[in-house]
């Protein structure tokens, strides 16, 4: 691959990743916000509202990064785009909320961490700011995982089921391990690590959390990429 084609491939992949990151953060913010009035405790309702505000802010600040790659994107309504299927509709129960907090938020944040020193300076700046705020989301997710795993069996079993459902969707978001555009983006310093590393870090984190509660779920790598859409990243 020539130097020009490598840069073009890297740019195309980063446009897809950054645009989809913003789309999914926007959708995640809306889904979190829907639970701000129906969460199981006052404290969790406040947390849901705060996390919703964070995610919508992350989306709004991420869309302009596309302009640095020559793409203009209208983010005024934060309603456009193609989020993961699991975020297209409201989360049906609190277990789904926590599973999204763990898995979807986890995958997106782990990707963002690979961009904190990106050669795309606008992305690096956004990434560092996002990571500062995502720490509280992680604490919330971990606390509720422990709480639900130690509660009555229906809550525990439902949470484990929802985690598997979220993983099947969100683990496809980074894309296939051997994607040439992603390799080019790493070579250009736009991100530090590829799809396999993103999945592995989230899987390892979740596995440790679950094992501490004597629980486990299937967190396999996606195997069939034949129908994967790079633009929608699903």
Coordinates of N, CA, C and O in Angstrom, one line a residue, residues 93 95-96 98-99 102-103 145 148-150 153-168 206 209-211 213-219:
X93 N -35.3 -2.6 30.8 CA -35.3 -2.9 32.2 C -34.0 -2.3 32.8 O -33.1 -2.0 32.0
X95 N -31.7 -3.9 34.3 CA -30.6 -4.8 34.0 C -30.0 -4.4 32.6 O -28.7 -4.4 32.4
X96 N -30.8 -4.0 31.7 CA -30.3 -3.5 30.4 C -29.5 -2.2 30.5 O -28.5 -2.0 29.8
X98 N -27.8 -1.3 33.1 CA -26.5 -1.6 33.7 C -25.6 -2.3 32.7 O -24.4 -2.1 32.6
X99 N -26.2 -3.2 31.9 CA -25.4 -3.9 30.9 C -24.9 -3.0 29.8 O -23.8 -3.1 29.4
X102 N -22.1 -1.1 31.3 CA -20.9 -1.9 31.4 C -20.3 -2.2 30.0 O -19.1 -1.9 29.8
X103 N -21.1 -2.6 29.1 CA -20.6 -3.2 27.8 C -20.4 -2.1 26.7 O -19.4 -1.9 26.1
X145 N -23.2 -3.9 39.2 CA -23.0 -5.3 38.8 C -22.8 -6.1 40.1 O -23.5 -7.1 40.3
X148 N -26.3 -6.3 41.9 CA -27.3 -7.2 41.3 C -26.9 -8.7 41.3 O -27.7 -9.6 41.4
X149 N -25.6 -8.9 41.3 CA -25.1 -10.3 41.3 C -25.3 -10.9 42.7 O -25.3 -12.1 42.9
X150 N -25.4 -10.0 43.7 CA -25.6 -10.5 45.1 C -27.1 -10.4 45.5 O -27.4 -10.7 46.7
X153 N -32.0 -14.3 42.6 CA -31.6 -14.9 41.3 C -32.2 -14.2 40.1 O -31.5 -14.1 39.1
X154 N -33.5 -13.9 40.1 CA -34.1 -13.2 38.8 C -33.3 -12.0 38.4 O -33.0 -11.8 37.2
X155 N -32.9 -11.2 39.3 CA -32.1 -10.0 39.0 C -30.7 -10.3 38.5 O -30.2 -9.8 37.5
X156 N -30.1 -11.3 39.1 CA -28.7 -11.7 38.7 C -28.8 -12.4 37.4 O -28.0 -12.0 36.5
X157 N -29.7 -13.3 37.2 CA -29.8 -14.0 35.9 C -30.1 -13.0 34.7 O -29.6 -13.2 33.6
X158 N -31.0 -12.1 35.0 CA -31.4 -11.2 33.9 C -30.2 -10.3 33.6 O -30.0 -10.0 32.4
X159 N -29.4 -9.8 34.6 CA -28.3 -9.0 34.3 C -27.3 -9.8 33.4 O -26.8 -9.2 32.4
X160 N -27.0 -11.0 33.7 CA -26.1 -11.8 33.0 C -26.6 -12.0 31.5 O -25.8 -11.9 30.6
X161 N -27.9 -12.2 31.4 CA -28.4 -12.3 30.0 C -28.3 -11.0 29.3 O -27.9 -11.0 28.1
X162 N -28.5 -9.9 29.9 CA -28.4 -8.6 29.2 C -27.0 -8.3 28.9 O -26.7 -7.7 27.8
X163 N -26.0 -8.7 29.7 CA -24.6 -8.5 29.4 C -24.2 -9.2 28.1 O -23.6 -8.7 27.2
X164 N -24.7 -10.5 28.0 CA -24.4 -11.3 26.8 C -25.0 -10.6 25.6 O -24.4 -10.5 24.5
X165 N -26.2 -10.1 25.7 CA -26.9 -9.5 24.6 C -26.1 -8.2 24.2 O -25.9 -8.0 22.9
X166 N -25.7 -7.4 25.1 CA -25.0 -6.2 24.8 C -23.6 -6.5 24.2 O -23.2 -5.8 23.2
X167 N -23.0 -7.6 24.7 CA -21.7 -7.9 24.1 C -21.8 -8.4 22.7 O -21.0 -8.0 21.9
X168 N -22.8 -9.1 22.4 CA -23.0 -9.6 21.0 C -23.1 -8.4 20.0 O -22.6 -8.5 18.9
X206 N -14.5 -7.3 32.4 CA -15.8 -7.9 32.8 C -15.6 -9.2 33.4 O -16.3 -9.6 34.4
X209 N -14.5 -8.9 37.1 CA -15.7 -8.4 37.9 C -16.7 -9.6 38.1 O -17.1 -9.8 39.2
X210 N -17.0 -10.3 37.1 CA -17.9 -11.4 37.2 C -17.4 -12.6 38.0 O -18.1 -13.1 38.9
X211 N -16.1 -12.9 37.8 CA -15.5 -14.0 38.6 C -15.5 -13.7 40.1 O -15.7 -14.6 40.9
X213 N -17.8 -12.4 41.6 CA -19.2 -12.6 42.1 C -19.6 -14.1 41.7 O -20.8 -14.4 41.8
X214 N -18.6 -14.9 41.4 CA -18.9 -16.3 41.1 C -19.9 -16.4 39.9 O -20.8 -17.2 39.9
X215 N -19.7 -15.5 38.9 CA -20.6 -15.5 37.8 C -19.7 -15.5 36.5 O -18.5 -15.2 36.5
X216 N -20.4 -15.8 35.4 CA -19.7 -15.8 34.1 C -20.7 -15.7 33.0 O -21.8 -16.0 33.1
X217 N -20.2 -15.1 31.9 CA -21.0 -15.0 30.7 C -20.1 -15.3 29.5 O -18.9 -15.2 29.6
X218 N -20.8 -15.6 28.3 CA -20.0 -15.8 27.1 C -19.6 -14.5 26.5 O -20.5 -13.6 26.2
X219 N -18.3 -14.2 26.4 CA -17.8 -13.0 25.8 C -16.9 -13.3 24.7 O -15.7 -12.9 24.6

